[in-house]
XYZ file of N, CA and C in Angstrom:
549
model
N 0.800 -1.499 -0.199
C -0.152 -0.192 0.083
C 0.819 1.297 0.135
N 0.173 2.122 -0.441
C 0.972 3.578 -0.871
C 2.303 3.537 -1.370
N 2.174 2.804 -2.399
C 3.692 3.072 -3.199
C 3.445 3.744 -4.035
N 4.609 4.518 -4.518
C 4.830 5.474 -5.583
C 6.004 5.244 -6.437
N 5.542 5.184 -7.748
C 6.700 4.871 -8.806
C 6.649 5.974 -9.944
N 7.813 6.476 -10.344
C 7.837 7.144 -11.546
C 8.392 6.612 -12.634
N 7.781 7.068 -13.863
C 8.480 6.346 -15.096
C 8.707 7.092 -16.146
N 9.967 7.064 -16.473
C 10.800 8.409 -17.004
C 11.359 8.014 -18.345
N 11.155 8.997 -19.460
C 11.924 8.692 -20.763
C 11.995 9.918 -21.249
N 12.774 9.978 -21.969
C 13.621 11.307 -22.953
C 12.481 12.138 -23.374
N 11.306 11.916 -23.879
C 10.396 12.640 -24.249
C 8.874 12.413 -23.660
N 8.284 13.355 -23.333
C 6.871 13.092 -22.988
C 6.115 12.328 -23.482
N 5.892 12.181 -24.833
C 5.359 11.406 -25.979
C 5.788 9.714 -25.625
N 7.099 9.676 -24.937
C 7.263 8.286 -25.062
C 7.251 7.663 -23.713
N 6.652 8.639 -22.513
C 5.935 8.380 -21.535
C 4.673 7.802 -21.476
N 4.023 8.958 -21.959
C 2.548 8.642 -22.319
C 1.705 9.259 -23.351
N 1.478 8.489 -24.314
C 0.725 8.943 -25.495
C -0.121 7.788 -25.748
N -1.096 7.976 -25.803
C -2.382 7.294 -25.841
C -2.719 6.620 -27.182
N -2.725 5.498 -27.301
C -2.683 4.471 -28.760
C -1.435 4.299 -29.079
N -0.103 4.762 -28.635
C 1.308 4.682 -29.052
C 1.731 3.330 -28.377
N 1.927 2.313 -28.912
C 2.716 1.235 -28.230
C 4.003 1.569 -27.610
N 4.785 2.890 -28.496
C 5.907 2.923 -27.856
C 6.162 3.533 -26.466
N 4.999 4.133 -25.726
C 4.947 4.730 -24.639
C 4.759 4.064 -23.506
N 5.466 4.403 -22.374
C 5.445 3.457 -21.249
C 4.096 3.366 -20.662
N 3.347 4.526 -20.635
C 1.861 4.257 -20.091
C 0.806 3.241 -21.184
N 1.315 3.473 -22.233
C 0.591 2.467 -23.005
C 0.550 0.910 -22.894
N 1.853 0.669 -22.402
C 2.281 -0.617 -21.761
C 1.408 -1.043 -20.617
N 1.146 -0.110 -19.885
C 0.282 -0.296 -18.423
C -0.894 -0.306 -18.925
N -1.614 0.397 -19.844
C -2.930 0.396 -20.211
C -3.230 -1.103 -20.871
N -2.165 -1.818 -21.665
C -2.405 -2.981 -22.511
C -2.627 -3.732 -21.472
N -1.635 -3.812 -20.082
C -1.847 -4.987 -19.335
C -3.110 -4.942 -18.220
N -3.714 -3.511 -18.260
C -4.899 -3.513 -17.143
C -6.268 -3.269 -18.039
N -6.456 -3.444 -19.305
C -7.506 -3.461 -20.372
C -8.334 -4.413 -19.739
N -9.546 -4.317 -19.555
C -10.709 -5.281 -19.364
C -10.571 -6.579 -19.977
N -10.211 -6.275 -21.391
C -10.346 -7.525 -22.348
C -9.229 -8.307 -22.161
N -8.045 -8.128 -21.120
C -6.961 -9.171 -20.736
C -6.665 -9.064 -19.506
N -7.475 -8.386 -18.540
C -7.146 -8.928 -17.057
C -8.821 -8.957 -16.895
N -8.829 -10.051 -15.973
C -10.105 -10.483 -15.542
C -10.726 -9.320 -14.197
N -12.019 -8.866 -14.095
C -12.490 -7.939 -13.577
C -12.107 -8.237 -11.974
N -12.361 -9.499 -11.701
C -11.899 -9.511 -9.858
C -10.482 -9.248 -9.790
N -9.613 -9.484 -10.806
C -8.115 -9.251 -10.671
C -7.753 -7.639 -10.936
N -8.408 -7.076 -11.452
C -8.156 -5.772 -11.912
C -8.723 -4.571 -10.960
N -7.598 -3.771 -10.346
C -8.079 -2.936 -9.457
C -8.988 -1.732 -9.807
N -9.380 -1.002 -9.310
C -10.171 0.152 -9.348
C -9.040 1.445 -9.694
N -9.252 1.788 -11.038
C -8.081 2.784 -11.480
C -8.589 4.030 -11.855
N -8.035 5.097 -11.317
C -7.894 6.551 -11.883
C -6.747 6.865 -12.845
N -7.234 7.086 -13.822
C -6.249 6.970 -15.043
C -6.162 8.546 -15.962
N -5.228 9.181 -15.508
C -5.076 10.662 -16.339
C -3.983 10.626 -16.818
N -3.613 11.815 -17.733
C -2.226 11.771 -18.479
C -1.259 11.669 -17.792
N -0.194 10.792 -17.832
C 0.926 10.541 -17.122
C 0.890 10.276 -15.729
N -0.370 9.703 -15.231
C -0.860 9.633 -13.728
C -1.865 8.251 -13.761
N -1.666 7.191 -12.956
C -2.302 6.148 -12.808
C -2.237 6.103 -11.237
N -3.620 5.530 -10.765
C -4.032 5.698 -9.080
C -4.485 4.464 -9.190
N -4.113 3.732 -8.314
C -4.841 2.445 -7.890
C -5.758 2.712 -6.552
N -6.783 2.718 -6.505
C -7.713 2.959 -5.721
C -7.908 2.000 -4.339
N -7.392 0.711 -4.560
C -7.721 -0.009 -3.534
C -6.347 0.073 -2.745
N -4.987 0.183 -3.055
C -3.941 0.227 -2.336
C -3.345 1.753 -2.288
N -4.037 2.865 -2.706
C -3.490 4.338 -2.863
C -2.025 4.311 -3.191
N -1.854 3.481 -4.194
C -0.390 3.451 -4.614
C -0.572 4.382 -6.010
N 0.519 4.825 -6.482
C 0.508 5.508 -7.848
C 1.706 5.412 -8.676
N 1.288 5.178 -9.837
C 2.546 5.554 -10.848
C 2.456 6.666 -11.987
N 3.455 7.376 -11.642
C 3.426 9.112 -12.708
C 4.641 8.849 -13.542
N 4.414 9.782 -14.627
C 5.523 9.831 -15.409
C 6.165 10.957 -15.759
N 7.220 11.386 -15.968
C 7.902 12.507 -16.663
C 8.747 12.319 -17.651
N 9.191 13.369 -18.434
C 10.387 13.349 -19.603
C 11.525 13.447 -18.732
N 12.713 12.941 -19.236
C 14.102 13.123 -18.558
C 14.376 14.604 -18.849
N 14.316 15.372 -17.650
C 15.117 16.646 -17.905
C 16.182 16.968 -16.945
N 16.865 17.721 -16.858
C 18.034 17.482 -15.413
C 17.669 17.699 -14.279
N 16.136 18.174 -13.932
C 15.951 18.094 -12.726
C 14.524 17.281 -12.194
N 14.611 16.043 -13.270
C 13.512 15.093 -13.195
C 13.583 14.534 -11.665
N 12.511 14.475 -10.993
C 12.430 14.119 -9.802
C 12.834 14.672 -8.783
N 13.339 15.980 -8.906
C 13.850 16.633 -8.110
C 13.096 17.151 -6.660
N 13.411 16.984 -5.516
C 12.334 17.184 -4.647
C 11.128 16.164 -4.501
N 11.461 15.046 -5.103
C 10.341 14.013 -5.346
C 10.807 13.204 -4.042
N 9.892 11.872 -3.858
C 10.113 11.034 -2.950
C 9.625 9.587 -3.711
N 10.291 8.727 -4.079
C 9.414 7.559 -4.791
C 9.979 6.328 -4.126
N 9.102 5.165 -4.267
C 9.523 3.930 -4.160
C 10.341 3.378 -5.067
N 10.313 3.787 -6.008
C 10.987 3.507 -7.362
C 10.985 4.006 -8.432
N 12.130 4.259 -9.296
C 12.122 5.321 -10.537
C 12.737 4.324 -11.631
N 11.965 4.081 -12.803
C 12.504 3.761 -14.217
C 12.869 4.708 -14.969
N 14.395 4.560 -15.398
C 14.570 5.644 -16.323
C 15.045 4.651 -17.848
N 13.797 5.080 -18.611
C 13.803 4.256 -19.980
C 15.094 4.772 -21.006
N 15.471 3.822 -21.794
C 16.658 4.129 -22.658
C 17.398 5.570 -22.108
N 18.117 5.060 -21.051
C 18.892 6.010 -20.381
C 19.948 6.586 -21.082
N 20.797 5.578 -22.101
C 22.031 5.889 -22.811
C 21.594 7.083 -23.840
N 20.451 7.377 -24.333
C 19.805 8.224 -25.416
C 19.623 9.730 -24.690
N 19.866 9.863 -23.180
C 19.415 10.899 -22.434
C 20.671 11.933 -22.846
N 20.143 12.946 -23.232
C 21.379 14.183 -23.433
C 21.912 14.560 -21.837
N 21.029 14.834 -20.946
C 21.443 15.365 -19.930
C 21.372 14.321 -18.870
N 22.154 13.154 -18.945
C 21.968 11.832 -18.235
C 22.738 12.123 -16.654
N 23.908 12.735 -16.919
C 24.335 12.896 -15.342
C 23.330 13.968 -14.516
N 22.800 14.872 -15.189
C 21.888 15.689 -14.214
C 20.686 15.083 -13.718
N 20.545 14.121 -14.754
C 19.397 13.167 -14.122
C 19.683 12.215 -13.171
N 21.061 11.899 -13.056
C 21.349 10.899 -12.288
C 21.500 11.801 -10.550
N 21.757 13.155 -10.739
C 22.058 13.918 -9.700
C 20.584 13.985 -9.068
N 19.760 14.550 -10.100
C 18.298 14.672 -9.604
C 17.370 13.540 -9.166
N 17.814 12.782 -9.567
C 17.083 11.279 -9.075
C 17.655 10.436 -7.944
N 18.744 11.056 -7.306
C 19.548 9.969 -6.384
C 19.024 10.045 -5.103
N 18.567 11.479 -4.924
C 17.989 11.231 -3.336
C 16.467 11.093 -3.523
N 16.134 11.083 -4.532
C 14.508 10.813 -4.650
C 13.820 9.447 -4.187
N 14.705 8.351 -4.473
C 14.400 6.659 -4.120
C 15.807 6.297 -4.074
N 15.585 5.083 -3.077
C 16.935 4.155 -3.268
C 16.782 3.125 -4.224
N 15.654 3.138 -5.003
C 15.646 2.124 -6.366
C 15.452 2.885 -7.527
N 16.710 3.110 -8.134
C 16.696 3.138 -9.496
C 16.654 2.226 -10.476
N 16.044 2.075 -11.360
C 16.097 1.187 -12.588
C 16.349 1.742 -13.924
N 17.573 1.340 -14.261
C 18.030 2.209 -15.551
C 17.879 0.884 -16.627
N 16.823 1.450 -17.671
C 16.823 0.121 -18.897
C 17.138 1.087 -19.970
N 18.223 0.418 -20.973
C 18.692 0.790 -21.845
C 19.635 -0.228 -22.945
N 19.850 0.234 -24.167
C 20.360 -0.096 -25.129
C 21.720 0.486 -25.088
N 23.174 -0.008 -25.341
C 24.240 0.590 -24.930
C 24.205 1.721 -26.147
N 24.949 2.741 -25.919
C 25.153 3.765 -27.013
C 26.799 4.480 -26.807
N 27.680 3.808 -26.828
C 28.735 4.282 -26.676
C 29.376 4.356 -25.296
N 30.359 5.035 -24.750
C 30.982 5.033 -23.543
C 30.809 6.382 -22.948
N 30.627 7.350 -23.686
C 30.493 8.670 -23.114
C 28.767 9.335 -22.696
N 28.606 8.358 -21.767
C 27.239 8.834 -21.509
C 26.948 8.280 -19.983
N 25.881 8.957 -19.517
C 25.969 8.561 -17.941
C 25.497 6.914 -17.880
N 24.616 6.519 -18.670
C 24.173 4.788 -18.678
C 25.351 4.238 -18.719
N 26.321 4.355 -19.427
C 27.730 3.923 -19.487
C 28.087 3.800 -17.957
N 28.249 5.059 -17.462
C 29.150 5.082 -16.069
C 28.302 4.074 -15.306
N 26.993 4.008 -15.048
C 26.035 3.628 -14.310
C 26.022 1.715 -14.660
N 26.036 1.219 -15.777
C 26.322 0.002 -16.333
C 27.593 -0.475 -15.761
N 28.650 0.268 -15.485
C 30.151 -0.055 -15.046
C 30.134 0.363 -13.655
N 29.234 0.610 -13.209
C 29.480 0.657 -11.476
C 29.025 -0.383 -10.779
N 29.105 -0.026 -9.332
C 28.760 -1.180 -8.449
C 27.402 -1.314 -8.264
N 26.552 -1.948 -9.265
C 24.921 -2.212 -8.823
C 24.631 -3.417 -9.447
N 23.705 -3.972 -9.142
C 23.073 -5.131 -9.484
C 22.547 -5.140 -10.986
N 23.053 -5.994 -11.945
C 22.551 -5.990 -13.505
C 21.873 -6.949 -13.991
N 20.904 -6.803 -14.643
C 20.198 -7.935 -15.518
C 20.586 -7.720 -16.807
N 21.317 -8.729 -17.616
C 21.699 -8.642 -19.013
C 20.864 -9.546 -19.864
N 20.230 -9.005 -20.770
C 19.107 -9.823 -21.604
C 20.071 -9.677 -22.999
N 21.066 -10.883 -23.282
C 21.660 -10.775 -24.362
C 21.202 -11.859 -25.285
N 21.330 -11.795 -26.207
C 20.721 -12.683 -27.589
C 20.998 -14.247 -27.388
N 22.099 -14.363 -27.092
C 22.815 -15.765 -26.734
C 21.985 -16.424 -25.494
N 21.178 -15.731 -24.641
C 20.535 -16.200 -23.711
C 18.953 -16.968 -24.234
N 18.831 -16.495 -25.471
C 17.359 -16.987 -26.108
C 17.410 -18.491 -26.772
N 16.705 -19.480 -25.981
C 17.188 -20.878 -26.650
C 16.901 -20.887 -28.165
N 15.804 -19.917 -28.793
C 15.644 -19.975 -30.340
C 16.807 -19.373 -31.154
N 17.393 -18.078 -30.767
C 18.207 -17.535 -31.364
C 19.401 -18.075 -31.151
N 19.843 -18.762 -29.969
C 21.201 -20.119 -29.867
C 20.822 -21.160 -30.865
N 20.018 -21.889 -31.395
C 19.847 -22.773 -31.975
C 20.698 -23.066 -33.202
N 21.225 -23.754 -33.006
C 22.584 -24.313 -34.250
C 23.746 -23.460 -33.809
N 23.962 -22.815 -32.603
C 25.035 -21.717 -32.493
C 26.693 -22.688 -32.637
N 27.557 -21.741 -32.755
C 28.700 -22.187 -33.121
C 29.884 -21.202 -32.816
N 31.048 -21.523 -32.667
C 32.132 -20.430 -32.336
C 32.875 -20.359 -33.513
N 33.049 -18.996 -34.083
C 33.809 -18.771 -35.394
C 35.361 -18.992 -34.857
N 35.915 -18.821 -35.929
C 37.629 -18.824 -35.731
C 37.976 -17.725 -34.799
N 37.432 -16.497 -34.432
C 37.701 -15.310 -33.530
C 37.573 -15.738 -32.330
N 36.842 -16.988 -32.114
C 36.503 -17.243 -30.858
C 34.892 -16.809 -30.289
N 34.224 -15.877 -31.506
C 33.007 -15.496 -30.998
C 31.868 -16.188 -31.364
N 30.772 -16.132 -30.319
C 29.692 -17.262 -30.458
C 29.058 -16.752 -31.546
N 28.105 -17.525 -32.477
C 27.685 -17.048 -33.601
C 26.352 -18.329 -33.826
N 25.198 -17.552 -34.257
C 24.182 -18.481 -34.741
C 23.788 -18.396 -36.360
N 22.859 -19.164 -36.722
C 22.180 -18.693 -38.105
C 21.535 -17.294 -37.815
N 21.032 -17.441 -36.667
C 19.955 -16.361 -36.410
C 20.940 -14.918 -36.100
N 21.935 -15.109 -35.586
C 22.879 -14.007 -35.334
C 23.786 -13.610 -36.724
N 23.973 -14.714 -37.423
C 24.383 -14.122 -38.829
C 23.519 -13.532 -39.639
N 22.178 -14.206 -39.579
C 21.367 -13.004 -40.524
C 20.906 -11.788 -39.942
N 20.913 -11.486 -38.749
C 21.058 -10.298 -38.145
C 22.192 -9.068 -38.659
N 23.299 -9.881 -38.651
C 24.405 -9.085 -39.141
C 24.208 -8.614 -40.236
N 23.458 -9.557 -41.601
C 23.675 -9.353 -42.768
C 22.541 -8.426 -42.937
N 21.710 -8.128 -42.038
C 20.406 -6.925 -42.541
C 21.006 -5.654 -41.789
N 21.892 -5.610 -40.917
C 22.345 -4.336 -40.389
C 23.116 -3.735 -40.862
N 23.353 -2.276 -40.724
C 24.080 -1.135 -41.577
C 25.547 -1.138 -41.515
N 25.761 -1.539 -40.038
C 27.240 -1.097 -39.894
C 27.601 -1.805 -38.547
N 28.962 -2.485 -38.447
C 29.401 -2.884 -37.080
C 29.044 -2.012 -35.747
N 29.104 -0.776 -36.046
C 28.261 0.104 -34.996
C 26.880 -0.546 -34.568
N 26.028 -0.743 -35.503
C 24.761 -0.750 -35.264
C 24.789 -2.338 -34.555
N 25.582 -3.274 -35.130
C 25.638 -4.694 -34.639
C 26.204 -4.703 -33.092
N 27.346 -4.025 -32.919
C 27.803 -3.890 -31.486
C 26.412 -3.179 -30.719
N 25.860 -2.229 -30.922
C 24.908 -1.272 -30.132
C 23.671 -2.319 -29.929
N 23.134 -2.775 -31.159
C 21.774 -3.270 -31.104
C 21.729 -5.002 -30.768
N 22.853 -5.654 -30.933
C 22.942 -7.089 -30.598
C 23.866 -7.562 -29.593
N 24.859 -6.849 -29.794
C 26.103 -7.495 -28.976
C 26.362 -6.988 -27.409
N 25.567 -5.856 -27.373
C 25.729 -5.132 -25.976
C 27.023 -4.815 -25.693
N 27.620 -4.232 -26.737
C 29.075 -4.120 -26.767
C 29.320 -2.379 -26.498
N 29.663 -1.967 -25.568
C 29.467 -0.344 -24.998
C 30.280 0.375 -26.087
N 31.684 -0.018 -26.226
C 32.902 0.261 -26.927
C 32.494 0.361 -28.369
N 32.154 -0.631 -28.916
C 31.969 -1.046 -30.170
C 30.607 -0.196 -30.943
N 29.872 0.350 -29.881
C 28.469 0.841 -30.238
C 28.785 2.396 -30.449
N 29.938 2.771 -30.573
C 30.092 4.275 -30.856
C 31.645 4.436 -31.885
N 31.473 5.288 -32.209
C 32.529 5.498 -33.401
C 33.769 6.010 -32.315
N 34.837 5.116 -31.781
C 35.953 5.474 -30.873
C 36.892 6.634 -31.607
N 37.019 7.755 -30.859
C 38.061 8.663 -31.322
C 39.791 8.153 -31.272
């Protein structure tokens, strides 16, 4: 009861835009839809733009775009910062969210080493990594190439359709250094 969560993305429309599957609140709406969740399980909800209130537990989920002052002066049970490597003012957002909660969840695809997400990902915190090689269907018929790299027919096909080694490093390999043009 009385939990308070904050969903953060780099643009307000990525936080809450009705009917847009890219937005974070659309995903909540999808889960809580009467057609997907039985009525006896679905709590009473008060839903407004960038706000969801659970009437049974008095818990809230709010949304904000990522500014340098996101969550400043706020207190939350947890804060999710979505696609954090793409946030221009990530270090300022780290500072402004630092005292708002003891639980910050950073979700992102790597985008080089010169950003706040790289610093967070290489710091002392618990990490959950979702690499393609953990997916049984993508690992089917896997092999190790001459360079010692694990590959599979799925991986080879993905590499063929990608436009550059940087894109492969960023979108498939979770390779921070390879996912940017190093000087």
